Short mmCIF file of C-alpha atoms and ligand atoms in Angstrom, two decimals:
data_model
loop_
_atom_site.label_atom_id
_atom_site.label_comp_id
_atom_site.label_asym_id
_atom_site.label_seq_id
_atom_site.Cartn_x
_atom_site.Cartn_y
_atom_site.Cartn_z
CA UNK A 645 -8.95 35.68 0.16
CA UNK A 646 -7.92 33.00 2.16
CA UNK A 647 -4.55 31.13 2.37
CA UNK A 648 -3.71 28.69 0.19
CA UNK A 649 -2.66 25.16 2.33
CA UNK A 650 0.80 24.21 1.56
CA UNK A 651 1.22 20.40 0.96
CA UNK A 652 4.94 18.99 0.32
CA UNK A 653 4.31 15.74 -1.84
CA UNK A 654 7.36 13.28 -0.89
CA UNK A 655 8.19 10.96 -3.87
CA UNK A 656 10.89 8.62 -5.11
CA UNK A 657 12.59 6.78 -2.05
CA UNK A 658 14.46 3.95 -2.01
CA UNK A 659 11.84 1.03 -2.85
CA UNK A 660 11.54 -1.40 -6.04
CA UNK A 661 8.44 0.91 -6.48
CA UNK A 662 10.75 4.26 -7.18
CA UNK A 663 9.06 4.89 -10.54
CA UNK A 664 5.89 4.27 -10.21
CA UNK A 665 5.98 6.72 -7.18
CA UNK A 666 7.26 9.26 -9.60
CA UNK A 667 3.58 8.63 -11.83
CA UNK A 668 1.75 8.79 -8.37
CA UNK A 669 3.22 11.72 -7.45
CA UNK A 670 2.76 13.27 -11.00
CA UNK A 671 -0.91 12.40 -11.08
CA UNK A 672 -1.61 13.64 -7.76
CA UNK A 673 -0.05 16.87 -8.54
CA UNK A 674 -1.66 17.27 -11.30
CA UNK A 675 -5.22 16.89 -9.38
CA UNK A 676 -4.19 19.02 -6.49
CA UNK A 677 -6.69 21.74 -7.07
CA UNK A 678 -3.95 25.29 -7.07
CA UNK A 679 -6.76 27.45 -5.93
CA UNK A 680 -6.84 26.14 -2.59
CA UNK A 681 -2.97 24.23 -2.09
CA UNK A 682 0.45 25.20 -2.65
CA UNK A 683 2.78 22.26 -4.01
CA UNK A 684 5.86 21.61 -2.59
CA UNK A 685 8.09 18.09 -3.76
CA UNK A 686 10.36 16.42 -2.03
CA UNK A 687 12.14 13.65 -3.73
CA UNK A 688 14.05 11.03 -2.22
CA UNK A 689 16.75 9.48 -4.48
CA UNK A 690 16.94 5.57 -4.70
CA UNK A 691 20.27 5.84 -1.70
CA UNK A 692 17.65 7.68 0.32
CA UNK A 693 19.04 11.55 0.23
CA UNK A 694 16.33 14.26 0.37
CA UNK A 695 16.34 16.73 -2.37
CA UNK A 696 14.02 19.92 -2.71
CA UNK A 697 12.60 19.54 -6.52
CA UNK A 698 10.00 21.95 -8.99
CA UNK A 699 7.82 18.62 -9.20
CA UNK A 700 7.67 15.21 -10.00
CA UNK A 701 9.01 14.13 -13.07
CA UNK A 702 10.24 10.89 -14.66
CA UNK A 703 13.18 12.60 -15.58
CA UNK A 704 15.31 11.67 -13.00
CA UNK A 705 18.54 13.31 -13.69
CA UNK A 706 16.60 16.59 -13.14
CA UNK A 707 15.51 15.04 -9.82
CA UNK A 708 18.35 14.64 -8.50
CA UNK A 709 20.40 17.63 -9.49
CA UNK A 710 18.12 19.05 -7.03
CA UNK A 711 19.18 20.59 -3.71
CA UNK A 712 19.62 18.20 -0.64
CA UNK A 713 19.08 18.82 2.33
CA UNK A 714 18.79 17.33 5.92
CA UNK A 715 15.51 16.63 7.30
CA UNK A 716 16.22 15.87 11.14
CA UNK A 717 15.19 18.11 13.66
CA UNK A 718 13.06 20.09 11.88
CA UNK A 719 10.58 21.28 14.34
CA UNK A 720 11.42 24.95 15.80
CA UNK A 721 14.47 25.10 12.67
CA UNK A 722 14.42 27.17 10.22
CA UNK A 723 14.85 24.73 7.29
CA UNK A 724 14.23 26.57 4.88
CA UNK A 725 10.95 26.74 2.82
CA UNK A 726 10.99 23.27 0.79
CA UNK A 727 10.72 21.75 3.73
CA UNK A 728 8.14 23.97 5.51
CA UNK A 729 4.48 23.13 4.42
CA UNK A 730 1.25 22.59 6.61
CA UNK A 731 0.72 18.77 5.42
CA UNK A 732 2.35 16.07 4.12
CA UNK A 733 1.65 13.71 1.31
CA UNK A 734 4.07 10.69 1.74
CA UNK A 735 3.16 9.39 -2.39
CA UNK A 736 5.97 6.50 -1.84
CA UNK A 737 5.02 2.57 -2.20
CA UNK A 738 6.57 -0.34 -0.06
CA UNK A 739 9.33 -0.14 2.12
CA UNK A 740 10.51 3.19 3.41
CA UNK A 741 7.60 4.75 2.88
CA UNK A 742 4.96 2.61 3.02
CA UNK A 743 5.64 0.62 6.06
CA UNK A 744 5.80 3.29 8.85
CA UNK A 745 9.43 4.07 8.33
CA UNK A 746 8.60 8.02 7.19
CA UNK A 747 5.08 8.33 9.06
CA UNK A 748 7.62 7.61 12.19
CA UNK A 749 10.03 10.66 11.32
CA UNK A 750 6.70 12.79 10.93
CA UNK A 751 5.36 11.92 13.87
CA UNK A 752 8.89 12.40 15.92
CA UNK A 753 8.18 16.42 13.38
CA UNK A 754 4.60 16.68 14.90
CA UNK A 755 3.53 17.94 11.77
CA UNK A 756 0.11 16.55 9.65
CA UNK A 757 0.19 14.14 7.19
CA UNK A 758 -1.74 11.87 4.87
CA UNK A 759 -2.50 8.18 5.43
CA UNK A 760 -1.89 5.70 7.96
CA UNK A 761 0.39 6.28 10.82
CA UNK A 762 2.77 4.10 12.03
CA UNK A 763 1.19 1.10 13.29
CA UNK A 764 -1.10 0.86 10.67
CA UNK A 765 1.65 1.72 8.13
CA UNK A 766 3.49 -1.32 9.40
CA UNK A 767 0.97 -3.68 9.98
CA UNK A 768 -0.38 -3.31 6.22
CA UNK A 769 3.62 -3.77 4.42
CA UNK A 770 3.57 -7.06 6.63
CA UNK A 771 1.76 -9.63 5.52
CA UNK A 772 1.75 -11.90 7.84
CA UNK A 773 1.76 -9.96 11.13
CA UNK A 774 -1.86 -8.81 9.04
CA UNK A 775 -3.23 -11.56 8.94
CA UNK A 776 -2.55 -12.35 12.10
CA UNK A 777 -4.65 -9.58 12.90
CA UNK A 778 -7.28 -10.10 10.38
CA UNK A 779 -7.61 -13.98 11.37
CA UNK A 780 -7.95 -12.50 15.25
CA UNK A 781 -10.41 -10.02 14.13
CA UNK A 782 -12.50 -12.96 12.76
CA UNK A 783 -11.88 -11.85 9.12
CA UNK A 784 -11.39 -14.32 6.43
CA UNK A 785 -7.88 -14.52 4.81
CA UNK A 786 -6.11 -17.53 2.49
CA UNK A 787 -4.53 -20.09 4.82
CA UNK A 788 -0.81 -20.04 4.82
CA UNK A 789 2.26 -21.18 6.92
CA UNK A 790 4.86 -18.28 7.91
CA UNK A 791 8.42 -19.64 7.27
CA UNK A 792 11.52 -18.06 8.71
CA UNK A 793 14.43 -18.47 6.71
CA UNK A 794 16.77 -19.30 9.96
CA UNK A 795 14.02 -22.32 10.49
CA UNK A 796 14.13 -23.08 7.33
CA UNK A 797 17.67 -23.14 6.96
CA UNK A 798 18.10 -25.33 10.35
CA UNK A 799 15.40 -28.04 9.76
CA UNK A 800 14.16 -27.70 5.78
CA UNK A 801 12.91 -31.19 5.91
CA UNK A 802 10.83 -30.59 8.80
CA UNK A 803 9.32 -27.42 7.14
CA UNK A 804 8.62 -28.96 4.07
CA UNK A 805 6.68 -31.90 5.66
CA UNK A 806 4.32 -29.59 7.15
CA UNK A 807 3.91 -27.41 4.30
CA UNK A 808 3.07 -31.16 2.43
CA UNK A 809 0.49 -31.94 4.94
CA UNK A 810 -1.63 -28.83 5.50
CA UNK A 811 -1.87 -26.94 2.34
CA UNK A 812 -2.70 -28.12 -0.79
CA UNK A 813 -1.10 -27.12 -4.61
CA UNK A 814 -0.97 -25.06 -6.18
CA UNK A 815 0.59 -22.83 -3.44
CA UNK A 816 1.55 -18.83 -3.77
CA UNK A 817 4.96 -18.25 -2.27
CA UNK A 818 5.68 -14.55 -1.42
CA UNK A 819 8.05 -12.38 1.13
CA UNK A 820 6.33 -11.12 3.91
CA UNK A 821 7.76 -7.69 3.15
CA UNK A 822 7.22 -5.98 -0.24
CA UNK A 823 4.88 -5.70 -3.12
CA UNK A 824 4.18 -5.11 -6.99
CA UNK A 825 4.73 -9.18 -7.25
CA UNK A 826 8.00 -8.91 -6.75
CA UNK A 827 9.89 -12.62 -5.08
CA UNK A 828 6.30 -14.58 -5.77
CA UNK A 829 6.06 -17.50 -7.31
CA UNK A 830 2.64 -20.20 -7.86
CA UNK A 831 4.48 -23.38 -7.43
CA UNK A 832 2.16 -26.63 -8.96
CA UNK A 833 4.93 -29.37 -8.01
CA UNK A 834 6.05 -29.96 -4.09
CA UNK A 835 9.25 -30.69 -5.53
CA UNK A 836 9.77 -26.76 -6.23
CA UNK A 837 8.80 -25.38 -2.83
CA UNK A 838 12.30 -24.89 -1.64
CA UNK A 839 13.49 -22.89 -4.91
CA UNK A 840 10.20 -20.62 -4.70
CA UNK A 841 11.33 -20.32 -0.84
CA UNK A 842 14.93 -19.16 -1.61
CA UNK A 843 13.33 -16.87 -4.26
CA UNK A 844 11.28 -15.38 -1.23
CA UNK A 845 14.45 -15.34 0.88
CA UNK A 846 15.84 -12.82 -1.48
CA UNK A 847 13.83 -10.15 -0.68
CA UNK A 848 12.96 -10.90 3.52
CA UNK A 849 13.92 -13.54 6.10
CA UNK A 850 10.01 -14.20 6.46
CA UNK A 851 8.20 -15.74 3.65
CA UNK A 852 4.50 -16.86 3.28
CA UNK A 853 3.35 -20.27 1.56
CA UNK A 854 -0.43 -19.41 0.73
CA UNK A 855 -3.16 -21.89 -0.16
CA UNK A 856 -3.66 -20.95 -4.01
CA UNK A 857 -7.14 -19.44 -4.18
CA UNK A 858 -9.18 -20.24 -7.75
CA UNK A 859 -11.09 -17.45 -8.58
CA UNK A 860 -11.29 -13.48 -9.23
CA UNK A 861 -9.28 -10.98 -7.99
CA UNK A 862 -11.39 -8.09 -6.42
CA UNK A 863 -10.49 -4.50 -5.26
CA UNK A 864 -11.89 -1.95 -2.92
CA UNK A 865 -11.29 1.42 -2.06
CA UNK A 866 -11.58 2.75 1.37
CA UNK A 867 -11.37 6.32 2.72
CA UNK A 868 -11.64 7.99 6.58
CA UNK A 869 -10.37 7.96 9.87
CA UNK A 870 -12.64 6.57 12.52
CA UNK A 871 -16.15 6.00 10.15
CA UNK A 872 -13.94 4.82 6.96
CA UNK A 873 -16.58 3.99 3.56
CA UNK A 874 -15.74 1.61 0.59
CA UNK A 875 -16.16 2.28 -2.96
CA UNK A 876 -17.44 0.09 -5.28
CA UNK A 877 -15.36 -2.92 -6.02
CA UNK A 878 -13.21 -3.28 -9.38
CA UNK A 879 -12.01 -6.04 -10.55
CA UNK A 880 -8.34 -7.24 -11.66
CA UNK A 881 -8.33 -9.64 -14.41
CA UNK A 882 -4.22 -10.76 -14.93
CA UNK A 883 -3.72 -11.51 -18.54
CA UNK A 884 -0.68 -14.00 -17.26
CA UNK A 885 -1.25 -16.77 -15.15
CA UNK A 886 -1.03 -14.09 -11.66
CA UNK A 887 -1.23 -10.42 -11.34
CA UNK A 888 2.65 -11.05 -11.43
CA UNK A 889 5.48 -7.94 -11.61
CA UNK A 890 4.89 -8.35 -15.70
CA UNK A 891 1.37 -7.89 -15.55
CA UNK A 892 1.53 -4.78 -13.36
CA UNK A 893 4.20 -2.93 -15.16
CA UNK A 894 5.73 -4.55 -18.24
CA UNK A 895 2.81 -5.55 -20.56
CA UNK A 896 -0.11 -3.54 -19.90
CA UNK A 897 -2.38 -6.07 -20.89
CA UNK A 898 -4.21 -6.48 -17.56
CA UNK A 899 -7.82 -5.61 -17.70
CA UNK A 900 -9.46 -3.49 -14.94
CA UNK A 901 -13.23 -3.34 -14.65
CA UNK A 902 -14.23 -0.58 -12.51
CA UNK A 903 -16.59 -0.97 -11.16
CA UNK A 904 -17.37 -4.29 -11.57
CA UNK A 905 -21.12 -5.63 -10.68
CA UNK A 906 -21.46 -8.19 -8.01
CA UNK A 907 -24.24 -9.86 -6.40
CA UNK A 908 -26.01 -7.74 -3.87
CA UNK A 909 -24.77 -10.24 -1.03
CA UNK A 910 -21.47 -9.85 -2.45
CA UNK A 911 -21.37 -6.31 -2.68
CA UNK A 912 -22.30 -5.71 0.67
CA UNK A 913 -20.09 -8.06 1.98
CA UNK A 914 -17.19 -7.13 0.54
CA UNK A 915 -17.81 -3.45 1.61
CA UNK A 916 -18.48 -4.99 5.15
CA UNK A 917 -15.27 -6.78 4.89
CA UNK A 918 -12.91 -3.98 3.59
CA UNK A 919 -13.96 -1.64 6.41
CA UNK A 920 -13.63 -4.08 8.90
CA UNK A 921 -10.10 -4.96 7.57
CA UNK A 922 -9.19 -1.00 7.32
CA UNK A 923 -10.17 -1.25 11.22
CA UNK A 924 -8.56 -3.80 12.55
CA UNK A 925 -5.19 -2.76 10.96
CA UNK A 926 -5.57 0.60 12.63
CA UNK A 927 -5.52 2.16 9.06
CA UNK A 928 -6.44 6.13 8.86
CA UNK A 929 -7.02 8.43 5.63
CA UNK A 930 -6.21 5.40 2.73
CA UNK A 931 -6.42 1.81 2.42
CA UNK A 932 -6.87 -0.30 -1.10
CA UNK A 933 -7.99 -3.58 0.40
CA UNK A 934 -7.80 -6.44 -2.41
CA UNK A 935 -9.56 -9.69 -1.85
CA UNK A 936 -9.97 -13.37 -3.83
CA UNK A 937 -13.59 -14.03 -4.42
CA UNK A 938 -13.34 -18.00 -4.64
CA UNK A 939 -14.59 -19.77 -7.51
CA UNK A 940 -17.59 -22.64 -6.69
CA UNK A 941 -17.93 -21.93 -3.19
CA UNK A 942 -18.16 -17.84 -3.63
CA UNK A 943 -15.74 -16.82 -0.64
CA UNK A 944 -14.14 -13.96 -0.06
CA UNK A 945 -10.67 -13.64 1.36
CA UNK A 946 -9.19 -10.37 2.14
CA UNK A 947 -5.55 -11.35 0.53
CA UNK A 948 -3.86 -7.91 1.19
CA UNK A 949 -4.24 -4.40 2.53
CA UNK A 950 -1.68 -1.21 0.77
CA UNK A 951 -1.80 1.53 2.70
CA UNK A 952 0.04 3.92 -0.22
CA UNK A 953 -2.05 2.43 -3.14
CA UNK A 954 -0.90 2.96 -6.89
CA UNK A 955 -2.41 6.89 -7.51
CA UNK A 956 -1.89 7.02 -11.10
CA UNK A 957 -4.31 8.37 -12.90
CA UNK A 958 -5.12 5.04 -13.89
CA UNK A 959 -4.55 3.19 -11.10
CA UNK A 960 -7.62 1.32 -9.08
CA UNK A 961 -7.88 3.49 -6.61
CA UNK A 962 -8.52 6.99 -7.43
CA UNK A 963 -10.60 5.46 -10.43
CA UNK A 964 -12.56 3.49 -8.03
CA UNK A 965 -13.60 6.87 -6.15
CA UNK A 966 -14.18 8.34 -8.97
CA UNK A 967 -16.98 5.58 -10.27
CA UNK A 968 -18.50 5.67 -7.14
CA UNK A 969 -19.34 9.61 -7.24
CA UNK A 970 -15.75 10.93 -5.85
CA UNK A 971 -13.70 12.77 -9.04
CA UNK A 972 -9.59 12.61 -8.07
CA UNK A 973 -9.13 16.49 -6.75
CA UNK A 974 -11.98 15.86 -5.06
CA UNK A 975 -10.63 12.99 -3.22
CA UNK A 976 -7.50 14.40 -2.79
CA UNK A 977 -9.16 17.22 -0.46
CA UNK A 978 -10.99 14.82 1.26
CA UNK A 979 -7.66 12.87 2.05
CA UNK A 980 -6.12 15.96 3.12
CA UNK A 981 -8.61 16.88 5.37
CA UNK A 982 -8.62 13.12 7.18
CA UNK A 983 -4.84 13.91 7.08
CA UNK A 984 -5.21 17.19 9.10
CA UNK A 985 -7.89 15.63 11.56
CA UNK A 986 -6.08 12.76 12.55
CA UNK A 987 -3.38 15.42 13.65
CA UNK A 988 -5.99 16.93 15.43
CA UNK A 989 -7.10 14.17 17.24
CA UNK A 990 -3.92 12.96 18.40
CA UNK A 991 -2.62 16.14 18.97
CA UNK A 992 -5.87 16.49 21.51
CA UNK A 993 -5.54 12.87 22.88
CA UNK A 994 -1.42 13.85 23.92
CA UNK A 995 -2.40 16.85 25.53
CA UNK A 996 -5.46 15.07 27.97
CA UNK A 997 -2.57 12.93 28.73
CA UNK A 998 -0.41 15.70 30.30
N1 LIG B 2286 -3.03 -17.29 -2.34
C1 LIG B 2286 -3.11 -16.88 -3.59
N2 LIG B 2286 -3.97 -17.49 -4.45
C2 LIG B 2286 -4.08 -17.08 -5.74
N3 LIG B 2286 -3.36 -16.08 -6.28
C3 LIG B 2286 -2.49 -15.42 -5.49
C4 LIG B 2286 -2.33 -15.79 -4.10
N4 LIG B 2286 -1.41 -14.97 -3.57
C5 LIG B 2286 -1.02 -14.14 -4.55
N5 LIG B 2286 -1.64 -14.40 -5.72
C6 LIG B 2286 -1.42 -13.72 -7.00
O1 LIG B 2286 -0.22 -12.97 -6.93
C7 LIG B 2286 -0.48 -11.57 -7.01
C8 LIG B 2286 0.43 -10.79 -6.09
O2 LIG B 2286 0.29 -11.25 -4.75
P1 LIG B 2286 0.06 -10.28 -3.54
O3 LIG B 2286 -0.06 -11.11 -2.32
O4 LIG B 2286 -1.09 -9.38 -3.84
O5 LIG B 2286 1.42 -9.48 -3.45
P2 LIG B 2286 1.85 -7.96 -3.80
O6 LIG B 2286 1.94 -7.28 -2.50
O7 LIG B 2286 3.17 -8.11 -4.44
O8 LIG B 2286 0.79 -7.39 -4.68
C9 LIG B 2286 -1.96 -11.43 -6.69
O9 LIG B 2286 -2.51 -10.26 -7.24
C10 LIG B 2286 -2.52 -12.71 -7.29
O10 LIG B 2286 -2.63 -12.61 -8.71
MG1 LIG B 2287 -1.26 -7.37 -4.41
#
């Protein structure tokens, strides 16, 4: 018989997005098909202390009664065996987690893991150094102005002139830095743009001021290293005015159609676009890539790229595979393998250079 792979799911951390990490990591357990992996868990309380745990769970006092332990070196120490596992599953949204931050520390391990690495990590939590790249890459996203609170602070007036003249209301203002809605806020009055700004300010010194974009809110899946595919595209319909932090987590009365049916033209380039997006941000093994298909003139604008999508077993992603042919154990093998040949490949592309 062969061996069984041994993949240590890390969970928790120290993100706004701590629970819903917890439901990732529960569903993806779940999934993980025992007759080929071993599960190990590693959660990482909300202060950012490593504990070894039996699983995910939401109950957190179990969670943390759980043994720490120190994580750097770990290469060539014997750490005992919660720490020891052939791949790892980082299962953590936003910052510390999502953005690089723990794809660095494995990398500095040399040990596998799933997802993007570092830059792409990074580049997808940022929102404006993505669209940056996006915009460079010739890739259509929502025309904003990138305000740095130090500017801001030093010449507001300035600022707010130029927000006045090139972007017409309604306007989205969001932190550059973070997700699940959290610090946004659709302003319909000029008069409120410096409150939604200090709102922004709250969570990052960079914040965004976005065109508002009329229209639906579409999702796509993507999966791979070099040759990444799309799903099919769902749809997000908020039952508030925006997919706002309510909508996602407190009500539950968001509808999700998955998949949803587009126009061929649409279809295709949507799944052109998401690719090409996953690409140009350097993105490997993941990538939920959620655009604004614009009402009347039928644009699409990629609005954002996350790297560690929600993995519930409701969430858009795995459900998204799984209407386009790819049921969620199955996907998780698939992400393990891209997780193990990236490894490869850089292992192989270190050595040349020796
Ligand atoms: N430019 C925009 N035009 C219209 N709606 C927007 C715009 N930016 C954000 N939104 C709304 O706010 C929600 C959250 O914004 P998003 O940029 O996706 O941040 P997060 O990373 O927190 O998900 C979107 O799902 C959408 O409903
Ligand atoms: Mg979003």
């Amino acid at each position: 018989m062969s061996q069984k792979i041994e993949v240590a799911l890390i969970f928790g951390g120290r993100s706004a997005e701590h629970e819903i990490s917890l439901v990732s990591a529960a569903a993806i357990h779940k999934n993980l098909d025992k007759t080929k992996f071993g599960v190990r868990s590693i959660y990482i309380t909300r202060q950012g202390l490593w504990k070894a745990v039996e699983g995910p769970s939401n109950d957190i006092g179990m969670l943390e009664a759980g043994r720490a332990f120190s994580f750097l070196p770990w290469a060539g120490r014997d750490e005992g065996p919660e720490l020891d596992a052939d791949i790892y599953f980082p299962v953590l949204h936003g910052p510390y987690g999502e953005d690089g931050t723990i794809q660095g520390l494995l990398e500095m391990a040399g040990v596998p893991y799933v997802g993007a690495g570092v830059l792409g990590s990074a580049l997808g939590m940022d929102k404006s150094a993505a669209k940056s790249i996006l915009r460079d890459h010739g890739l259509p996203v929502v025309p904003c102005l990138v305000i740095r609170e130090e500017d801001f602070r030093a010449d507001a007036g300035r600022l707010l002139g130029r927000i006045r003249r090139s972007l017409p209301l309604p306007l989205f203002v969001k932190p550059a830095n973070l997700g699940s809605s959290v610090g946004i806020t659709k302003v319909g009055d000029s008069k409120d743009v410096p409150a939604a700004l200090a709102t922004a300010f709250r969570y990052d010194t960079t914040a965004l001021v976005e065109k508002g974009i009329r229209g639906r809110e579409l999702e796509l899946s993507v999966l791979g290293n070099e040759t990444p595919e799309a799903s099919l595209p769902g749809e997000v319909i908020p039952f508030r005015e925006f997919y706002d932090y309510n909508d996602k987590y407190v009500d539950g009365k968001t509808t999700f159609v998955i998949p949803v049916e587009l126009a061929p033209r649409t279809l295709a380039r949507i799944r052109g676009l998401g690719i090409a997006a996953f690409k140009a941000l350097s993105c490997s093994g993941l990538a939920r890539v959620d655009f604004f298909l614009e009402k009347g003139t039928n644009r699409l604008y990629i609005n954002e790229i996350n790297t560690i999508p929600g993995f519930t077993e409701i969430s858009m992603y795995p459900k998204l595979w799984a209407a386009s042919g790819l049921p969620f154990p199955r996907l998780l093998e698939r992400l393990i393998e891209l997780g193990f040949a990236r490894h490869r490949n850089r292992k192989a592309c270190l050595e040349r250079d020796r």
